[in-house]
């Protein structure tokens, strides 16, 4: 029991010593009206940045919302060196990739999606009624979007 108490004391002291270094940082709360839709876009979708340098937030990652309207699809694109992780908030999405878009998967609300760096892909909303919405986090702070010619896939 003495060792446990001593360990707790060391942890508490370590935390006190770290506190001054952490105090120079700030937590940012960004509400939907503050999201930046001036971020890089792909035809057929809308991206709104929530965590990005353009909003005055210094971060090593980018975060925002992504939406595709019913019966719409994005253009073919990739995100350069960025890896992307998305969480599907609502709706259903078909994601296509491959040399000609021949590979595909379907994601629904509650699913996570990982898109590797440099992978050309497109998102399709098969619903006639509801948009699909994702929360997106990318591995670098700069929003990279490389739109490709749509005639590369059938």
PDB file of C-alpha atoms in Angstrom:
ATOM      1  CA  UNK A   1       0.000   0.000   0.000  1.00  0.00           C
ATOM      2  CA  UNK A   2       2.884   2.374   0.649  1.00  0.00           C
ATOM      3  CA  UNK A   3       4.171   1.780  -2.879  1.00  0.00           C
ATOM      4  CA  UNK A   4       0.751   2.558  -4.337  1.00  0.00           C
ATOM      5  CA  UNK A   5       0.521   5.833  -2.417  1.00  0.00           C
ATOM      6  CA  UNK A   6       4.057   6.782  -3.489  1.00  0.00           C
ATOM      7  CA  UNK A   7       3.212   6.035  -7.140  1.00  0.00           C
ATOM      8  CA  UNK A   8       0.064   8.194  -6.934  1.00  0.00           C
ATOM      9  CA  UNK A   9       2.152  11.042  -5.519  1.00  0.00           C
ATOM     10  CA  UNK A  10       4.659  10.820  -8.389  1.00  0.00           C
ATOM     11  CA  UNK A  11       1.892  10.820 -11.004  1.00  0.00           C
ATOM     12  CA  UNK A  12       0.243  13.841  -9.360  1.00  0.00           C
ATOM     13  CA  UNK A  13       3.571  15.700  -9.290  1.00  0.00           C
ATOM     14  CA  UNK A  14       4.254  14.801 -12.952  1.00  0.00           C
ATOM     15  CA  UNK A  15       0.855  16.223 -13.884  1.00  0.00           C
ATOM     16  CA  UNK A  16       1.543  19.469 -12.009  1.00  0.00           C
ATOM     17  CA  UNK A  17       4.849  19.793 -13.811  1.00  0.00           C
ATOM     18  CA  UNK A  18       3.177  19.262 -17.196  1.00  0.00           C
ATOM     19  CA  UNK A  19       0.364  21.742 -16.584  1.00  0.00           C
ATOM     20  CA  UNK A  20       2.314  24.931 -17.466  1.00  0.00           C
ATOM     21  CA  UNK A  21       3.321  23.478 -20.863  1.00  0.00           C
ATOM     22  CA  UNK A  22      -0.282  22.514 -21.619  1.00  0.00           C
ATOM     23  CA  UNK A  23      -1.705  25.885 -20.597  1.00  0.00           C
ATOM     24  CA  UNK A  24      -0.399  27.567 -23.770  1.00  0.00           C
ATOM     25  CA  UNK A  25      -2.703  25.382 -25.859  1.00  0.00           C
ATOM     26  CA  UNK A  26      -6.414  25.981 -26.144  1.00  0.00           C
ATOM     27  CA  UNK A  27      -9.443  23.838 -26.777  1.00  0.00           C
ATOM     28  CA  UNK A  28     -11.470  25.045 -29.755  1.00  0.00           C
ATOM     29  CA  UNK A  29     -15.213  24.566 -30.070  1.00  0.00           C
ATOM     30  CA  UNK A  30     -16.341  25.059 -33.666  1.00  0.00           C
ATOM     31  CA  UNK A  31     -20.094  25.188 -34.275  1.00  0.00           C
ATOM     32  CA  UNK A  32     -21.749  24.496 -37.662  1.00  0.00           C
ATOM     33  CA  UNK A  33     -22.238  28.178 -38.573  1.00  0.00           C
ATOM     34  CA  UNK A  34     -18.438  28.577 -38.287  1.00  0.00           C
ATOM     35  CA  UNK A  35     -17.553  25.665 -40.609  1.00  0.00           C
ATOM     36  CA  UNK A  36     -15.598  26.713 -43.704  1.00  0.00           C
ATOM     37  CA  UNK A  37     -17.111  25.631 -47.025  1.00  0.00           C
ATOM     38  CA  UNK A  38     -14.260  27.414 -48.814  1.00  0.00           C
ATOM     39  CA  UNK A  39     -12.223  24.213 -48.503  1.00  0.00           C
ATOM     40  CA  UNK A  40     -11.275  22.091 -51.532  1.00  0.00           C
ATOM     41  CA  UNK A  41     -14.334  20.547 -53.194  1.00  0.00           C
ATOM     42  CA  UNK A  42     -15.209  17.737 -55.580  1.00  0.00           C
ATOM     43  CA  UNK A  43     -18.177  18.102 -57.945  1.00  0.00           C
ATOM     44  CA  UNK A  44     -21.318  16.457 -56.550  1.00  0.00           C
ATOM     45  CA  UNK A  45     -20.426  16.922 -52.881  1.00  0.00           C
ATOM     46  CA  UNK A  46     -19.885  19.525 -50.223  1.00  0.00           C
ATOM     47  CA  UNK A  47     -17.035  19.570 -47.717  1.00  0.00           C
ATOM     48  CA  UNK A  48     -17.113  21.901 -44.706  1.00  0.00           C
ATOM     49  CA  UNK A  49     -13.940  22.247 -42.646  1.00  0.00           C
ATOM     50  CA  UNK A  50     -14.319  22.351 -38.870  1.00  0.00           C
ATOM     51  CA  UNK A  51     -10.692  21.817 -37.811  1.00  0.00           C
ATOM     52  CA  UNK A  52      -8.316  23.492 -40.249  1.00  0.00           C
ATOM     53  CA  UNK A  53      -5.661  26.208 -40.470  1.00  0.00           C
ATOM     54  CA  UNK A  54      -8.152  28.424 -42.386  1.00  0.00           C
ATOM     55  CA  UNK A  55     -10.192  28.583 -39.180  1.00  0.00           C
ATOM     56  CA  UNK A  56      -7.176  29.643 -37.128  1.00  0.00           C
ATOM     57  CA  UNK A  57      -6.660  26.195 -35.608  1.00  0.00           C
ATOM     58  CA  UNK A  58      -3.107  24.884 -35.685  1.00  0.00           C
ATOM     59  CA  UNK A  59      -3.442  21.118 -35.926  1.00  0.00           C
ATOM     60  CA  UNK A  60      -1.560  18.247 -37.522  1.00  0.00           C
ATOM     61  CA  UNK A  61      -4.879  16.822 -38.842  1.00  0.00           C
ATOM     62  CA  UNK A  62      -7.934  18.120 -40.742  1.00  0.00           C
ATOM     63  CA  UNK A  63     -11.534  17.481 -39.729  1.00  0.00           C
ATOM     64  CA  UNK A  64     -14.882  18.346 -41.198  1.00  0.00           C
ATOM     65  CA  UNK A  65     -18.201  17.247 -42.645  1.00  0.00           C
ATOM     66  CA  UNK A  66     -18.884  15.728 -46.051  1.00  0.00           C
ATOM     67  CA  UNK A  67     -22.292  15.475 -47.704  1.00  0.00           C
ATOM     68  CA  UNK A  68     -23.706  14.118 -50.965  1.00  0.00           C
ATOM     69  CA  UNK A  69     -27.315  14.814 -51.957  1.00  0.00           C
ATOM     70  CA  UNK A  70     -29.808  12.045 -52.892  1.00  0.00           C
ATOM     71  CA  UNK A  71     -29.244  10.351 -56.260  1.00  0.00           C
ATOM     72  CA  UNK A  72     -25.917  12.185 -56.692  1.00  0.00           C
ATOM     73  CA  UNK A  73     -22.299  11.143 -56.936  1.00  0.00           C
ATOM     74  CA  UNK A  74     -18.969  12.814 -56.556  1.00  0.00           C
ATOM     75  CA  UNK A  75     -16.414  13.131 -59.277  1.00  0.00           C
ATOM     76  CA  UNK A  76     -13.445  10.783 -59.267  1.00  0.00           C
ATOM     77  CA  UNK A  77     -10.784  12.133 -56.930  1.00  0.00           C
ATOM     78  CA  UNK A  78      -8.062  11.310 -54.410  1.00  0.00           C
ATOM     79  CA  UNK A  79      -6.524  13.072 -51.425  1.00  0.00           C
ATOM     80  CA  UNK A  80      -2.833  12.916 -52.281  1.00  0.00           C
ATOM     81  CA  UNK A  81      -0.647  11.907 -49.360  1.00  0.00           C
ATOM     82  CA  UNK A  82      -3.553  12.076 -46.900  1.00  0.00           C
ATOM     83  CA  UNK A  83      -5.179   9.051 -45.380  1.00  0.00           C
ATOM     84  CA  UNK A  84      -8.853   9.578 -44.630  1.00  0.00           C
ATOM     85  CA  UNK A  85     -11.026   8.164 -41.887  1.00  0.00           C
ATOM     86  CA  UNK A  86     -14.753   8.835 -42.111  1.00  0.00           C
ATOM     87  CA  UNK A  87     -17.641   8.023 -39.799  1.00  0.00           C
ATOM     88  CA  UNK A  88     -21.031   7.767 -41.488  1.00  0.00           C
ATOM     89  CA  UNK A  89     -23.485   9.948 -39.563  1.00  0.00           C
ATOM     90  CA  UNK A  90     -26.509   9.287 -41.751  1.00  0.00           C
ATOM     91  CA  UNK A  91     -27.575   7.770 -45.027  1.00  0.00           C
ATOM     92  CA  UNK A  92     -26.064   5.098 -47.240  1.00  0.00           C
ATOM     93  CA  UNK A  93     -23.068   5.500 -49.499  1.00  0.00           C
ATOM     94  CA  UNK A  94     -21.522   3.372 -52.194  1.00  0.00           C
ATOM     95  CA  UNK A  95     -17.773   3.947 -52.485  1.00  0.00           C
ATOM     96  CA  UNK A  96     -16.052   2.942 -55.757  1.00  0.00           C
ATOM     97  CA  UNK A  97     -12.330   2.604 -56.430  1.00  0.00           C
ATOM     98  CA  UNK A  98      -9.912   0.658 -58.624  1.00  0.00           C
ATOM     99  CA  UNK A  99      -8.475   1.241 -62.084  1.00  0.00           C
ATOM    100  CA  UNK A 100     -11.957   1.705 -63.559  1.00  0.00           C
ATOM    101  CA  UNK A 101     -14.120   1.974 -60.440  1.00  0.00           C
ATOM    102  CA  UNK A 102     -14.787  -1.764 -60.549  1.00  0.00           C
ATOM    103  CA  UNK A 103     -14.323  -2.272 -56.806  1.00  0.00           C
ATOM    104  CA  UNK A 104     -16.993  -1.063 -54.419  1.00  0.00           C
ATOM    105  CA  UNK A 105     -18.328  -1.223 -50.901  1.00  0.00           C
ATOM    106  CA  UNK A 106     -21.457   0.116 -49.228  1.00  0.00           C
ATOM    107  CA  UNK A 107     -21.373   2.028 -45.943  1.00  0.00           C
ATOM    108  CA  UNK A 108     -24.302   3.013 -43.737  1.00  0.00           C
ATOM    109  CA  UNK A 109     -24.850   5.120 -40.626  1.00  0.00           C
ATOM    110  CA  UNK A 110     -22.583   3.896 -37.826  1.00  0.00           C
ATOM    111  CA  UNK A 111     -19.845   2.542 -40.136  1.00  0.00           C
ATOM    112  CA  UNK A 112     -16.259   3.783 -40.325  1.00  0.00           C
ATOM    113  CA  UNK A 113     -14.460   4.085 -43.678  1.00  0.00           C
ATOM    114  CA  UNK A 114     -10.698   4.201 -44.306  1.00  0.00           C
ATOM    115  CA  UNK A 115      -9.426   5.565 -47.620  1.00  0.00           C
ATOM    116  CA  UNK A 116      -5.678   5.094 -48.236  1.00  0.00           C
ATOM    117  CA  UNK A 117      -3.513   7.917 -49.570  1.00  0.00           C
ATOM    118  CA  UNK A 118      -3.478   8.473 -53.358  1.00  0.00           C
ATOM    119  CA  UNK A 119      -6.388   6.043 -53.993  1.00  0.00           C
ATOM    120  CA  UNK A 120      -8.739   7.358 -56.707  1.00  0.00           C
ATOM    121  CA  UNK A 121     -12.346   6.903 -55.608  1.00  0.00           C
ATOM    122  CA  UNK A 122     -15.871   8.273 -55.846  1.00  0.00           C
ATOM    123  CA  UNK A 123     -18.894   8.257 -53.571  1.00  0.00           C
ATOM    124  CA  UNK A 124     -22.420   7.554 -54.812  1.00  0.00           C
ATOM    125  CA  UNK A 125     -25.647   8.219 -52.938  1.00  0.00           C
ATOM    126  CA  UNK A 126     -28.203   5.605 -54.082  1.00  0.00           C
ATOM    127  CA  UNK A 127     -31.007   7.058 -51.936  1.00  0.00           C
ATOM    128  CA  UNK A 128     -33.849   8.936 -53.611  1.00  0.00           C
ATOM    129  CA  UNK A 129     -34.733  10.693 -50.351  1.00  0.00           C
ATOM    130  CA  UNK A 130     -31.855  11.419 -48.004  1.00  0.00           C
ATOM    131  CA  UNK A 131     -28.319  12.788 -48.321  1.00  0.00           C
ATOM    132  CA  UNK A 132     -25.476  10.913 -46.725  1.00  0.00           C
ATOM    133  CA  UNK A 133     -23.315  12.736 -44.201  1.00  0.00           C
ATOM    134  CA  UNK A 134     -19.879  11.830 -42.885  1.00  0.00           C
ATOM    135  CA  UNK A 135     -17.533  13.168 -40.245  1.00  0.00           C
ATOM    136  CA  UNK A 136     -14.115  13.155 -41.926  1.00  0.00           C
ATOM    137  CA  UNK A 137     -10.616  13.276 -40.415  1.00  0.00           C
ATOM    138  CA  UNK A 138      -7.528  13.478 -42.617  1.00  0.00           C
ATOM    139  CA  UNK A 139      -3.919  12.785 -41.704  1.00  0.00           C
ATOM    140  CA  UNK A 140      -2.557  16.243 -42.565  1.00  0.00           C
ATOM    141  CA  UNK A 141      -3.911  19.720 -41.842  1.00  0.00           C
ATOM    142  CA  UNK A 142      -4.027  20.933 -45.435  1.00  0.00           C
ATOM    143  CA  UNK A 143      -7.168  19.787 -47.298  1.00  0.00           C
ATOM    144  CA  UNK A 144      -5.834  17.950 -50.350  1.00  0.00           C
ATOM    145  CA  UNK A 145      -8.315  17.143 -53.106  1.00  0.00           C
ATOM    146  CA  UNK A 146      -7.135  16.068 -56.553  1.00  0.00           C
ATOM    147  CA  UNK A 147     -10.103  15.912 -58.921  1.00  0.00           C
ATOM    148  CA  UNK A 148      -9.587  13.526 -61.855  1.00  0.00           C
ATOM    149  CA  UNK A 149     -11.299  13.472 -65.258  1.00  0.00           C
ATOM    150  CA  UNK A 150     -14.593  11.580 -65.043  1.00  0.00           C
ATOM    151  CA  UNK A 151     -13.965   9.945 -68.427  1.00  0.00           C
ATOM    152  CA  UNK A 152     -11.309   7.672 -66.873  1.00  0.00           C
ATOM    153  CA  UNK A 153     -14.062   5.402 -65.529  1.00  0.00           C
ATOM    154  CA  UNK A 154     -17.057   4.023 -67.445  1.00  0.00           C
TER     155      UNK A 154
END
